[in-house]
Amino acid sequence: GDSVTQTEGQVALSEEDFLTIHCNYSASGYPTLFWYVQYPGEGPQLLFRASRDKEKGSSRGFEATYDKGTTSFHLRKASVQESDSAVYYCALSDLATGGNNKLTFGQGTVLSVIP
Amino acid sequence: GGIITQTPKFLIGQEGQKLTLKCQQNFNHDTMYWYRQDSGKGLRLIYYSITENDLQKGDLSEGYDASREKKSSFSLTVTSAQKNEMAVFLCASSLGPYAEQFFGPGTRLTVL
């Protein structure tokens, strides 16, 4: 079945540090890839998505590029702020495996930014 | 805009008890979902529904029932609560395939 792997379970950075969260996927079809962010006490919300190889998704200074060759969708931000502290989820949707917009999530990465 | 409301916010039950979680959305979305969120394991799909009275099992449906009473509401029942089911349950809705899923704030389940 489909799967998403986030390498980092927790990341601790100082403000203005560069962020990378690694996301690799396995899917039988040609999936759409997503990054969601979850702030304390809230449900996840969409950061951005990408549907094609080499497509870049971006929002609020975060970006990720769909790489079909390496099956990756790594999240990056050049300069993090304390307000970016949250849990980040990589996810995919693959209609080839059936169902209607079923999302498969990675295990999540807890980002803590120290002021 | 719209909102997803989940009730209750906190649910405490005894082991073996049947417990029901409720979700309402006013986006007028066709598809609704129930996920379970465990620390370090991400979100796992329990049930989803693509229209009123439709139900589809997710990867984690064992031990749960669901009901889509009308377009705007989707309920989840824990048939016999177990201590290893303590988690946050998230409801979501979306317009259709590849569309953004909008999530509620969650119900935290504690089993005594």
mmCIF file of N, CA and C in Angstrom, chain A residues 2 30-32 34 36 38 41-47 49 51 87 89 93-96 98-108, chain B residues 9 31 33 35 37-45 48 50 57-59 88 90 94-106:
data_model
loop_
_atom_site.group_PDB
_atom_site.id
_atom_site.type_symbol
_atom_site.label_atom_id
_atom_site.label_comp_id
_atom_site.label_asym_id
_atom_site.label_seq_id
_atom_site.Cartn_x
_atom_site.Cartn_y
_atom_site.Cartn_z
ATOM 1 N N ASP A 2 0.187 2.393 -0.119
ATOM 2 C CA ASP A 2 0.894 3.675 -0.116
ATOM 3 C C ASP A 2 1.491 3.966 1.261
ATOM 4 N N TYR A 30 0.303 7.922 -9.503
ATOM 5 C CA TYR A 30 0.976 9.221 -9.587
ATOM 6 C C TYR A 30 0.261 10.135 -8.588
ATOM 7 N N PRO A 31 0.757 10.163 -7.348
ATOM 8 C CA PRO A 31 -0.013 10.836 -6.296
ATOM 9 C C PRO A 31 0.098 12.353 -6.320
ATOM 10 N N THR A 32 -0.857 12.998 -5.684
ATOM 11 C CA THR A 32 -0.749 14.398 -5.308
ATOM 12 C C THR A 32 -0.143 14.433 -3.911
ATOM 13 N N PHE A 34 1.064 16.629 -0.362
ATOM 14 C CA PHE A 34 0.589 17.730 0.475
ATOM 15 C C PHE A 34 1.532 17.930 1.661
ATOM 16 N N TYR A 36 0.720 19.569 5.463
ATOM 17 C CA TYR A 36 -0.234 20.141 6.401
ATOM 18 C C TYR A 36 0.523 20.603 7.646
ATOM 19 N N GLN A 38 -0.108 21.717 11.838
ATOM 20 C CA GLN A 38 -1.055 21.653 12.948
ATOM 21 C C GLN A 38 -0.503 22.439 14.132
ATOM 22 N N GLY A 41 -3.808 22.630 19.791
ATOM 23 C CA GLY A 41 -5.234 22.800 20.046
ATOM 24 C C GLY A 41 -6.096 22.911 18.793
ATOM 25 N N GLU A 42 -5.470 22.811 17.626
ATOM 26 C CA GLU A 42 -6.220 22.931 16.369
ATOM 27 C C GLU A 42 -6.060 21.670 15.527
ATOM 28 N N GLY A 43 -6.944 21.541 14.508
ATOM 29 C CA GLY A 43 -6.752 20.476 13.544
ATOM 30 C C GLY A 43 -5.721 20.884 12.509
ATOM 31 N N PRO A 44 -5.196 19.917 11.752
ATOM 32 C CA PRO A 44 -4.250 20.256 10.685
ATOM 33 C C PRO A 44 -4.905 21.169 9.646
ATOM 34 N N GLN A 45 -4.076 22.002 9.030
ATOM 35 C CA GLN A 45 -4.559 22.840 7.930
ATOM 36 C C GLN A 45 -3.571 22.749 6.778
ATOM 37 N N LEU A 46 -4.086 22.860 5.565
ATOM 38 C CA LEU A 46 -3.244 22.712 4.393
ATOM 39 C C LEU A 46 -2.252 23.853 4.282
ATOM 40 N N LEU A 47 -0.975 23.479 4.075
ATOM 41 C CA LEU A 47 0.055 24.480 3.789
ATOM 42 C C LEU A 47 0.116 24.686 2.267
ATOM 43 N N ARG A 49 0.094 22.123 -1.796
ATOM 44 C CA ARG A 49 0.118 20.811 -2.434
ATOM 45 C C ARG A 49 0.858 20.911 -3.769
ATOM 46 N N SER A 51 1.077 18.477 -7.669
ATOM 47 C CA SER A 51 0.460 17.332 -8.347
ATOM 48 C C SER A 51 1.334 16.716 -9.426
ATOM 49 N N VAL A 87 3.314 21.105 14.441
ATOM 50 C CA VAL A 87 3.569 19.774 13.905
ATOM 51 C C VAL A 87 3.313 19.814 12.400
ATOM 52 N N TYR A 89 2.954 17.719 8.777
ATOM 53 C CA TYR A 89 2.639 16.404 8.208
ATOM 54 C C TYR A 89 2.777 16.444 6.693
ATOM 55 N N SER A 93 -2.202 11.661 -1.767
ATOM 56 C CA SER A 93 -3.495 11.163 -2.204
ATOM 57 C C SER A 93 -3.280 10.478 -3.544
ATOM 58 N N ASP A 94 -3.700 9.226 -3.620
ATOM 59 C CA ASP A 94 -3.399 8.426 -4.804
ATOM 60 C C ASP A 94 -4.676 7.740 -5.272
ATOM 61 N N LEU A 95 -5.326 8.281 -6.293
ATOM 62 C CA LEU A 95 -6.568 7.693 -6.777
ATOM 63 C C LEU A 95 -6.351 6.304 -7.366
ATOM 64 N N ALA A 96 -5.121 5.981 -7.743
ATOM 65 C CA ALA A 96 -4.848 4.667 -8.331
ATOM 66 C C ALA A 96 -5.142 3.537 -7.359
ATOM 67 N N GLY A 98 -7.615 3.525 -5.355
ATOM 68 C CA GLY A 98 -9.049 3.499 -5.074
ATOM 69 C C GLY A 98 -9.456 4.471 -3.994
ATOM 70 N N GLY A 99 -10.741 4.645 -3.785
ATOM 71 C CA GLY A 99 -11.228 5.548 -2.756
ATOM 72 C C GLY A 99 -11.347 6.958 -3.280
ATOM 73 N N ASN A 100 -11.871 7.812 -2.520
ATOM 74 C CA ASN A 100 -12.140 9.185 -2.904
ATOM 75 C C ASN A 100 -11.353 10.129 -2.022
ATOM 76 N N ASN A 101 -10.240 10.628 -2.525
ATOM 77 C CA ASN A 101 -9.435 11.595 -1.796
ATOM 78 C C ASN A 101 -8.993 11.076 -0.434
ATOM 79 N N LYS A 102 -8.631 9.805 -0.366
ATOM 80 C CA LYS A 102 -8.046 9.295 0.867
ATOM 81 C C LYS A 102 -6.645 9.850 0.980
ATOM 82 N N LEU A 103 -6.321 10.390 2.153
ATOM 83 C CA LEU A 103 -4.986 10.892 2.414
ATOM 84 C C LEU A 103 -4.211 9.878 3.249
ATOM 85 N N THR A 104 -2.968 9.625 2.853
ATOM 86 C CA THR A 104 -2.042 8.829 3.670
ATOM 87 C C THR A 104 -1.034 9.800 4.260
ATOM 88 N N PHE A 105 -0.940 9.830 5.592
ATOM 89 C CA PHE A 105 -0.091 10.791 6.278
ATOM 90 C C PHE A 105 1.217 10.154 6.736
ATOM 91 N N GLY A 106 2.256 10.979 6.783
ATOM 92 C CA GLY A 106 3.467 10.593 7.487
ATOM 93 C C GLY A 106 3.240 10.697 8.985
ATOM 94 N N GLN A 107 4.247 10.355 9.778
ATOM 95 C CA GLN A 107 4.071 10.307 11.229
ATOM 96 C C GLN A 107 4.162 11.670 11.888
ATOM 97 N N GLY A 108 4.504 12.687 11.132
ATOM 98 C CA GLY A 108 4.549 14.038 11.681
ATOM 99 C C GLY A 108 5.914 14.416 12.227
ATOM 100 N N LYS B 9 -15.367 17.995 23.223
ATOM 101 C CA LYS B 9 -13.946 18.299 23.070
ATOM 102 C C LYS B 9 -13.111 17.258 23.834
ATOM 103 N N THR B 31 -17.789 14.994 1.046
ATOM 104 C CA THR B 31 -16.998 13.929 1.668
ATOM 105 C C THR B 31 -16.588 14.305 3.086
ATOM 106 N N TYR B 33 -14.639 12.639 6.840
ATOM 107 C CA TYR B 33 -13.645 11.645 7.272
ATOM 108 C C TYR B 33 -13.533 11.641 8.793
ATOM 109 N N TYR B 35 -10.380 10.510 11.430
ATOM 110 C CA TYR B 35 -9.000 10.067 11.599
ATOM 111 C C TYR B 35 -8.713 9.890 13.082
ATOM 112 N N GLN B 37 -5.486 10.231 15.702
ATOM 113 C CA GLN B 37 -4.154 10.808 15.793
ATOM 114 C C GLN B 37 -3.471 10.302 17.051
ATOM 115 N N ASP B 38 -2.431 9.519 16.870
ATOM 116 C CA ASP B 38 -1.602 9.029 17.969
ATOM 117 C C ASP B 38 -0.238 9.693 17.864
ATOM 118 N N SER B 39 0.296 10.065 18.998
ATOM 119 C CA SER B 39 1.597 10.735 19.012
ATOM 120 C C SER B 39 2.648 9.877 18.333
ATOM 121 N N GLY B 40 3.372 10.454 17.364
ATOM 122 C CA GLY B 40 4.444 9.736 16.685
ATOM 123 C C GLY B 40 3.971 8.799 15.588
ATOM 124 N N LYS B 41 2.641 8.726 15.374
ATOM 125 C CA LYS B 41 2.135 7.813 14.343
ATOM 126 C C LYS B 41 1.342 8.547 13.273
ATOM 127 N N GLY B 42 1.237 9.824 13.378
ATOM 128 C CA GLY B 42 0.505 10.560 12.357
ATOM 129 C C GLY B 42 -0.995 10.361 12.457
ATOM 130 N N LEU B 43 -1.685 10.581 11.350
ATOM 131 C CA LEU B 43 -3.135 10.436 11.301
ATOM 132 C C LEU B 43 -3.460 9.168 10.519
ATOM 133 N N ARG B 44 -4.371 8.379 11.053
ATOM 134 C CA ARG B 44 -4.787 7.154 10.361
ATOM 135 C C ARG B 44 -6.292 7.189 10.145
ATOM 136 N N LEU B 45 -6.697 6.842 8.933
ATOM 137 C CA LEU B 45 -8.099 6.957 8.521
ATOM 138 C C LEU B 45 -8.913 5.814 9.110
ATOM 139 N N TYR B 48 -14.623 6.932 6.123
ATOM 140 C CA TYR B 48 -14.978 8.119 5.379
ATOM 141 C C TYR B 48 -16.292 7.875 4.647
ATOM 142 N N ILE B 50 -18.570 9.465 1.206
ATOM 143 C CA ILE B 50 -18.523 10.370 0.065
ATOM 144 C C ILE B 50 -19.854 11.058 -0.187
ATOM 145 N N LYS B 57 -14.772 1.962 4.720
ATOM 146 C CA LYS B 57 -13.803 1.677 5.785
ATOM 147 C C LYS B 57 -12.420 2.190 5.419
ATOM 148 N N GLY B 58 -11.752 2.721 6.438
ATOM 149 C CA GLY B 58 -10.357 3.108 6.279
ATOM 150 C C GLY B 58 -9.449 1.997 6.767
ATOM 151 N N ASP B 59 -8.213 2.373 7.087
ATOM 152 C CA ASP B 59 -7.228 1.368 7.496
ATOM 153 C C ASP B 59 -7.410 0.903 8.939
ATOM 154 N N VAL B 88 -6.421 11.367 20.000
ATOM 155 C CA VAL B 88 -7.250 12.476 19.525
ATOM 156 C C VAL B 88 -7.921 12.020 18.230
ATOM 157 N N LEU B 90 -9.958 13.125 14.920
ATOM 158 C CA LEU B 90 -10.137 14.308 14.079
ATOM 159 C C LEU B 90 -11.150 14.030 12.980
ATOM 160 N N SER B 94 -14.194 17.503 2.764
ATOM 161 C CA SER B 94 -13.617 18.057 1.536
ATOM 162 C C SER B 94 -14.651 18.035 0.429
ATOM 163 N N LEU B 95 -14.367 18.828 -0.598
ATOM 164 C CA LEU B 95 -15.278 18.950 -1.730
ATOM 165 C C LEU B 95 -15.223 17.715 -2.627
ATOM 166 N N GLY B 96 -14.035 17.089 -2.745
ATOM 167 C CA GLY B 96 -13.911 15.938 -3.625
ATOM 168 C C GLY B 96 -12.455 15.546 -3.822
ATOM 169 N N PRO B 97 -12.172 14.734 -4.854
ATOM 170 C CA PRO B 97 -10.813 14.228 -5.075
ATOM 171 C C PRO B 97 -9.783 15.340 -5.204
ATOM 172 N N TYR B 98 -8.677 15.176 -4.530
ATOM 173 C CA TYR B 98 -7.531 16.087 -4.543
ATOM 174 C C TYR B 98 -7.848 17.453 -3.929
ATOM 175 N N ALA B 99 -9.072 17.647 -3.446
ATOM 176 C CA ALA B 99 -9.413 18.919 -2.818
ATOM 177 C C ALA B 99 -8.859 18.972 -1.402
ATOM 178 N N GLU B 100 -8.670 20.167 -0.919
ATOM 179 C CA GLU B 100 -8.171 20.359 0.436
ATOM 180 C C GLU B 100 -9.132 19.751 1.448
ATOM 181 N N GLN B 101 -8.580 19.087 2.459
ATOM 182 C CA GLN B 101 -9.388 18.603 3.567
ATOM 183 C C GLN B 101 -9.331 19.630 4.688
ATOM 184 N N PHE B 102 -10.490 19.971 5.223
ATOM 185 C CA PHE B 102 -10.596 20.896 6.340
ATOM 186 C C PHE B 102 -10.874 20.087 7.600
ATOM 187 N N PHE B 103 -10.113 20.362 8.646
ATOM 188 C CA PHE B 103 -10.188 19.564 9.860
ATOM 189 C C PHE B 103 -10.854 20.327 11.002
ATOM 190 N N GLY B 104 -11.536 19.565 11.868
ATOM 191 C CA GLY B 104 -12.024 20.107 13.118
ATOM 192 C C GLY B 104 -10.916 20.115 14.154
ATOM 193 N N PRO B 105 -11.193 20.643 15.365
ATOM 194 C CA PRO B 105 -10.171 20.762 16.405
ATOM 195 C C PRO B 105 -9.900 19.456 17.146
ATOM 196 N N GLY B 106 -10.759 18.448 16.968
ATOM 197 C CA GLY B 106 -10.500 17.145 17.569
ATOM 198 C C GLY B 106 -11.272 16.885 18.850
#
